[in-house]
């Protein structure tokens, strides 16, 4: 089943215009909603990577301290911490990308709001017309179902008669 909403950059639900059959008529909004979804997914990936890097750095620092302590006792040089520095650099890059993605999400959300405001009347008329068409089709189906069900009324009498072994 197709989801009727898409989660926007800030976690708010946005309509899945494709699921509602409105994507072609509302191309601008559809594109901006898709962009919101893409940016939210990227931010989520980056958040997970940031968390993983923080845990990795913590673990590597702990291991480095233990190795350094062993080296001190053995009279050896302190071990290098290149892996820690590399992870810290990546963590910094991820933080910058998260900030950029968040800013892009804010810009996209503002553009979506402006686009909706600009096309509100036109798009609302489209949505209303589609809703009225669906309701009309549903009414036709309900009427056809009512007619079909009424055909069973005479069969109920026959069924009752047969159940009583043909006695009236």
PDB file of C-alpha atoms in Angstrom:
ATOM      1  CA  UNK A   1       0.000   0.000   0.000  1.00  0.00           C
ATOM      2  CA  UNK A   2       1.279   3.446  -0.891  1.00  0.00           C
ATOM      3  CA  UNK A   3       1.786   5.816   2.003  1.00  0.00           C
ATOM      4  CA  UNK A   4      -0.416   8.907   1.778  1.00  0.00           C
ATOM      5  CA  UNK A   5       2.095  11.091   3.623  1.00  0.00           C
ATOM      6  CA  UNK A   6       5.813  11.761   3.400  1.00  0.00           C
ATOM      7  CA  UNK A   7       7.813  12.988   6.354  1.00  0.00           C
ATOM      8  CA  UNK A   8       9.334  16.396   5.770  1.00  0.00           C
ATOM      9  CA  UNK A   9      12.736  17.641   6.873  1.00  0.00           C
ATOM     10  CA  UNK A  10      11.540  18.670  10.323  1.00  0.00           C
ATOM     11  CA  UNK A  11       9.433  15.552  10.853  1.00  0.00           C
ATOM     12  CA  UNK A  12       6.121  17.072   9.833  1.00  0.00           C
ATOM     13  CA  UNK A  13       3.838  15.053   7.568  1.00  0.00           C
ATOM     14  CA  UNK A  14       3.500  16.241   3.985  1.00  0.00           C
ATOM     15  CA  UNK A  15       1.012  14.821   1.488  1.00  0.00           C
ATOM     16  CA  UNK A  16       2.273  12.174  -0.917  1.00  0.00           C
ATOM     17  CA  UNK A  17       0.788  13.810  -3.996  1.00  0.00           C
ATOM     18  CA  UNK A  18       1.598  10.780  -6.168  1.00  0.00           C
ATOM     19  CA  UNK A  19      -0.448   8.524  -3.887  1.00  0.00           C
ATOM     20  CA  UNK A  20      -3.358  10.935  -4.251  1.00  0.00           C
ATOM     21  CA  UNK A  21      -3.024  11.101  -8.040  1.00  0.00           C
ATOM     22  CA  UNK A  22      -2.108  14.795  -7.932  1.00  0.00           C
ATOM     23  CA  UNK A  23       1.604  14.702  -8.811  1.00  0.00           C
ATOM     24  CA  UNK A  24       1.157  15.753 -12.456  1.00  0.00           C
ATOM     25  CA  UNK A  25      -1.097  18.678 -11.593  1.00  0.00           C
ATOM     26  CA  UNK A  26       1.083  19.830  -8.681  1.00  0.00           C
ATOM     27  CA  UNK A  27       4.571  19.223 -10.117  1.00  0.00           C
ATOM     28  CA  UNK A  28       6.276  22.023  -8.192  1.00  0.00           C
ATOM     29  CA  UNK A  29       4.961  20.872  -4.831  1.00  0.00           C
ATOM     30  CA  UNK A  30       5.680  17.222  -5.672  1.00  0.00           C
ATOM     31  CA  UNK A  31       9.319  18.034  -6.447  1.00  0.00           C
ATOM     32  CA  UNK A  32       9.758  20.083  -3.266  1.00  0.00           C
ATOM     33  CA  UNK A  33       8.135  17.392  -1.115  1.00  0.00           C
ATOM     34  CA  UNK A  34      10.442  14.780  -2.682  1.00  0.00           C
ATOM     35  CA  UNK A  35      13.396  17.058  -1.912  1.00  0.00           C
ATOM     36  CA  UNK A  36      12.246  17.350   1.710  1.00  0.00           C
ATOM     37  CA  UNK A  37      12.086  13.559   1.958  1.00  0.00           C
ATOM     38  CA  UNK A  38      15.537  13.154   0.386  1.00  0.00           C
ATOM     39  CA  UNK A  39      17.096  15.732   2.714  1.00  0.00           C
ATOM     40  CA  UNK A  40      15.459  14.163   5.782  1.00  0.00           C
ATOM     41  CA  UNK A  41      16.803  10.746   4.812  1.00  0.00           C
ATOM     42  CA  UNK A  42      20.298  12.153   4.271  1.00  0.00           C
ATOM     43  CA  UNK A  43      20.227  13.931   7.627  1.00  0.00           C
ATOM     44  CA  UNK A  44      19.116  10.717   9.298  1.00  0.00           C
ATOM     45  CA  UNK A  45      22.017   8.821   7.682  1.00  0.00           C
ATOM     46  CA  UNK A  46      24.439  11.511   8.819  1.00  0.00           C
ATOM     47  CA  UNK A  47      23.028  11.474  12.362  1.00  0.00           C
ATOM     48  CA  UNK A  48      23.611   7.716  12.512  1.00  0.00           C
ATOM     49  CA  UNK A  49      27.147   8.138  11.185  1.00  0.00           C
ATOM     50  CA  UNK A  50      27.841  10.889  13.723  1.00  0.00           C
ATOM     51  CA  UNK A  51      26.676   8.644  16.555  1.00  0.00           C
ATOM     52  CA  UNK A  52      28.777   5.752  15.264  1.00  0.00           C
ATOM     53  CA  UNK A  53      31.842   7.997  14.970  1.00  0.00           C
ATOM     54  CA  UNK A  54      31.400   9.334  18.513  1.00  0.00           C
ATOM     55  CA  UNK A  55      31.256   5.783  19.835  1.00  0.00           C
ATOM     56  CA  UNK A  56      34.262   4.771  17.722  1.00  0.00           C
ATOM     57  CA  UNK A  57      36.310   7.730  18.958  1.00  0.00           C
ATOM     58  CA  UNK A  58      35.442   6.985  22.558  1.00  0.00           C
ATOM     59  CA  UNK A  59      36.417   3.337  22.125  1.00  0.00           C
ATOM     60  CA  UNK A  60      39.645   4.175  20.265  1.00  0.00           C
ATOM     61  CA  UNK A  61      40.638   6.752  22.900  1.00  0.00           C
ATOM     62  CA  UNK A  62      40.068   4.188  25.633  1.00  0.00           C
ATOM     63  CA  UNK A  63      42.129   1.591  23.756  1.00  0.00           C
ATOM     64  CA  UNK A  64      44.864   4.175  23.049  1.00  0.00           C
ATOM     65  CA  UNK A  65      45.090   5.070  26.738  1.00  0.00           C
ATOM     66  CA  UNK A  66      45.435   1.390  27.674  1.00  0.00           C
ATOM     67  CA  UNK A  67      48.091   0.777  24.996  1.00  0.00           C
ATOM     68  CA  UNK A  68      49.966   3.896  26.077  1.00  0.00           C
ATOM     69  CA  UNK A  69      49.927   2.697  29.687  1.00  0.00           C
ATOM     70  CA  UNK A  70      51.328  -0.692  28.644  1.00  0.00           C
ATOM     71  CA  UNK A  71      53.988   1.050  26.522  1.00  0.00           C
ATOM     72  CA  UNK A  72      55.008   3.251  29.478  1.00  0.00           C
ATOM     73  CA  UNK A  73      55.450   0.222  31.687  1.00  0.00           C
ATOM     74  CA  UNK A  74      57.488  -1.524  29.019  1.00  0.00           C
ATOM     75  CA  UNK A  75      59.643   1.567  28.422  1.00  0.00           C
ATOM     76  CA  UNK A  76      58.418   1.911  24.846  1.00  0.00           C
ATOM     77  CA  UNK A  77      57.276   4.919  22.872  1.00  0.00           C
ATOM     78  CA  UNK A  78      53.666   6.045  23.058  1.00  0.00           C
ATOM     79  CA  UNK A  79      51.482   4.512  20.360  1.00  0.00           C
ATOM     80  CA  UNK A  80      50.251   6.710  17.528  1.00  0.00           C
ATOM     81  CA  UNK A  81      46.647   7.794  17.498  1.00  0.00           C
ATOM     82  CA  UNK A  82      46.137   8.279  13.748  1.00  0.00           C
ATOM     83  CA  UNK A  83      42.848   6.357  13.727  1.00  0.00           C
ATOM     84  CA  UNK A  84      41.437   8.657  16.392  1.00  0.00           C
ATOM     85  CA  UNK A  85      42.453  11.776  14.481  1.00  0.00           C
ATOM     86  CA  UNK A  86      41.000  10.410  11.254  1.00  0.00           C
ATOM     87  CA  UNK A  87      37.689   9.616  12.986  1.00  0.00           C
ATOM     88  CA  UNK A  88      37.644  13.097  14.570  1.00  0.00           C
ATOM     89  CA  UNK A  89      38.205  14.729  11.163  1.00  0.00           C
ATOM     90  CA  UNK A  90      35.353  12.679   9.684  1.00  0.00           C
ATOM     91  CA  UNK A  91      33.144  13.609  12.648  1.00  0.00           C
ATOM     92  CA  UNK A  92      33.858  17.270  11.973  1.00  0.00           C
ATOM     93  CA  UNK A  93      33.021  16.826   8.265  1.00  0.00           C
ATOM     94  CA  UNK A  94      29.778  15.037   9.158  1.00  0.00           C
ATOM     95  CA  UNK A  95      28.827  17.865  11.519  1.00  0.00           C
ATOM     96  CA  UNK A  96      29.371  20.415   8.759  1.00  0.00           C
ATOM     97  CA  UNK A  97      27.347  18.367   6.284  1.00  0.00           C
ATOM     98  CA  UNK A  98      24.517  18.010   8.815  1.00  0.00           C
ATOM     99  CA  UNK A  99      24.443  21.800   9.176  1.00  0.00           C
ATOM    100  CA  UNK A 100      24.397  22.214   5.375  1.00  0.00           C
ATOM    101  CA  UNK A 101      21.619  19.621   4.938  1.00  0.00           C
ATOM    102  CA  UNK A 102      19.585  21.301   7.677  1.00  0.00           C
ATOM    103  CA  UNK A 103      19.998  24.679   5.990  1.00  0.00           C
ATOM    104  CA  UNK A 104      19.035  23.194   2.625  1.00  0.00           C
ATOM    105  CA  UNK A 105      15.959  21.684   4.316  1.00  0.00           C
ATOM    106  CA  UNK A 106      14.984  25.076   5.726  1.00  0.00           C
ATOM    107  CA  UNK A 107      15.339  26.677   2.287  1.00  0.00           C
ATOM    108  CA  UNK A 108      13.326  23.891   0.672  1.00  0.00           C
ATOM    109  CA  UNK A 109      10.586  24.133   3.316  1.00  0.00           C
ATOM    110  CA  UNK A 110      10.341  27.901   2.806  1.00  0.00           C
ATOM    111  CA  UNK A 111      10.120  27.443  -0.960  1.00  0.00           C
ATOM    112  CA  UNK A 112       7.434  24.782  -0.518  1.00  0.00           C
ATOM    113  CA  UNK A 113       5.418  27.132   1.692  1.00  0.00           C
ATOM    114  CA  UNK A 114       5.720  29.953  -0.831  1.00  0.00           C
ATOM    115  CA  UNK A 115       4.794  27.650  -3.715  1.00  0.00           C
ATOM    116  CA  UNK A 116       1.720  26.350  -1.901  1.00  0.00           C
ATOM    117  CA  UNK A 117       0.659  29.902  -1.036  1.00  0.00           C
ATOM    118  CA  UNK A 118       1.087  30.971  -4.658  1.00  0.00           C
ATOM    119  CA  UNK A 119      -0.897  28.067  -6.143  1.00  0.00           C
ATOM    120  CA  UNK A 120      -3.331  27.449  -3.261  1.00  0.00           C
ATOM    121  CA  UNK A 121      -6.545  28.412  -5.066  1.00  0.00           C
ATOM    122  CA  UNK A 122      -5.728  26.559  -8.284  1.00  0.00           C
ATOM    123  CA  UNK A 123      -4.577  23.402  -6.488  1.00  0.00           C
ATOM    124  CA  UNK A 124      -7.417  23.479  -3.992  1.00  0.00           C
ATOM    125  CA  UNK A 125      -9.890  23.547  -6.897  1.00  0.00           C
ATOM    126  CA  UNK A 126      -8.134  20.478  -8.363  1.00  0.00           C
ATOM    127  CA  UNK A 127      -8.323  18.650  -5.046  1.00  0.00           C
ATOM    128  CA  UNK A 128     -11.996  19.540  -4.623  1.00  0.00           C
ATOM    129  CA  UNK A 129     -12.839  18.384  -8.135  1.00  0.00           C
ATOM    130  CA  UNK A 130     -11.004  15.103  -7.583  1.00  0.00           C
ATOM    131  CA  UNK A 131     -12.786  14.612  -4.242  1.00  0.00           C
ATOM    132  CA  UNK A 132     -16.181  15.291  -5.797  1.00  0.00           C
ATOM    133  CA  UNK A 133     -15.431  12.833  -8.605  1.00  0.00           C
ATOM    134  CA  UNK A 134     -14.470  10.150  -6.084  1.00  0.00           C
ATOM    135  CA  UNK A 135     -17.628  10.771  -4.055  1.00  0.00           C
ATOM    136  CA  UNK A 136     -19.741  10.604  -7.206  1.00  0.00           C
ATOM    137  CA  UNK A 137     -18.130   7.297  -8.191  1.00  0.00           C
ATOM    138  CA  UNK A 138     -18.656   5.960  -4.672  1.00  0.00           C
ATOM    139  CA  UNK A 139     -22.334   6.955  -4.813  1.00  0.00           C
ATOM    140  CA  UNK A 140     -22.729   5.117  -8.124  1.00  0.00           C
ATOM    141  CA  UNK A 141     -21.128   2.022  -6.603  1.00  0.00           C
ATOM    142  CA  UNK A 142     -23.388   2.275  -3.538  1.00  0.00           C
ATOM    143  CA  UNK A 143     -26.477   2.619  -5.758  1.00  0.00           C
ATOM    144  CA  UNK A 144     -25.439  -0.402  -7.835  1.00  0.00           C
ATOM    145  CA  UNK A 145     -24.841  -2.389  -4.643  1.00  0.00           C
ATOM    146  CA  UNK A 146     -28.278  -1.429  -3.312  1.00  0.00           C
ATOM    147  CA  UNK A 147     -29.902  -2.572  -6.579  1.00  0.00           C
ATOM    148  CA  UNK A 148     -27.969  -5.830  -6.469  1.00  0.00           C
ATOM    149  CA  UNK A 149     -28.885  -6.480  -2.838  1.00  0.00           C
ATOM    150  CA  UNK A 150     -32.568  -5.863  -3.592  1.00  0.00           C
ATOM    151  CA  UNK A 151     -32.422  -8.788  -6.043  1.00  0.00           C
ATOM    152  CA  UNK A 152     -31.830 -11.093  -3.087  1.00  0.00           C
ATOM    153  CA  UNK A 153     -35.138 -10.164  -1.387  1.00  0.00           C
ATOM    154  CA  UNK A 154     -37.161 -12.504  -3.598  1.00  0.00           C
ATOM    155  CA  UNK A 155     -34.606 -15.236  -3.066  1.00  0.00           C
ATOM    156  CA  UNK A 156     -35.099 -14.955   0.702  1.00  0.00           C
ATOM    157  CA  UNK A 157     -38.754 -15.935   0.207  1.00  0.00           C
ATOM    158  CA  UNK A 158     -37.777 -18.943  -1.891  1.00  0.00           C
ATOM    159  CA  UNK A 159     -35.174 -19.924   0.674  1.00  0.00           C
ATOM    160  CA  UNK A 160     -37.720 -19.687   3.483  1.00  0.00           C
ATOM    161  CA  UNK A 161     -40.219 -21.749   1.490  1.00  0.00           C
ATOM    162  CA  UNK A 162     -37.601 -24.424   0.786  1.00  0.00           C
ATOM    163  CA  UNK A 163     -36.612 -24.470   4.431  1.00  0.00           C
ATOM    164  CA  UNK A 164     -40.162 -25.289   5.415  1.00  0.00           C
ATOM    165  CA  UNK A 165     -40.234 -28.291   3.047  1.00  0.00           C
ATOM    166  CA  UNK A 166     -42.424 -26.498   0.552  1.00  0.00           C
ATOM    167  CA  UNK A 167     -45.205 -25.612   2.978  1.00  0.00           C
ATOM    168  CA  UNK A 168     -46.647 -22.158   2.861  1.00  0.00           C
TER     169      UNK A 168
END
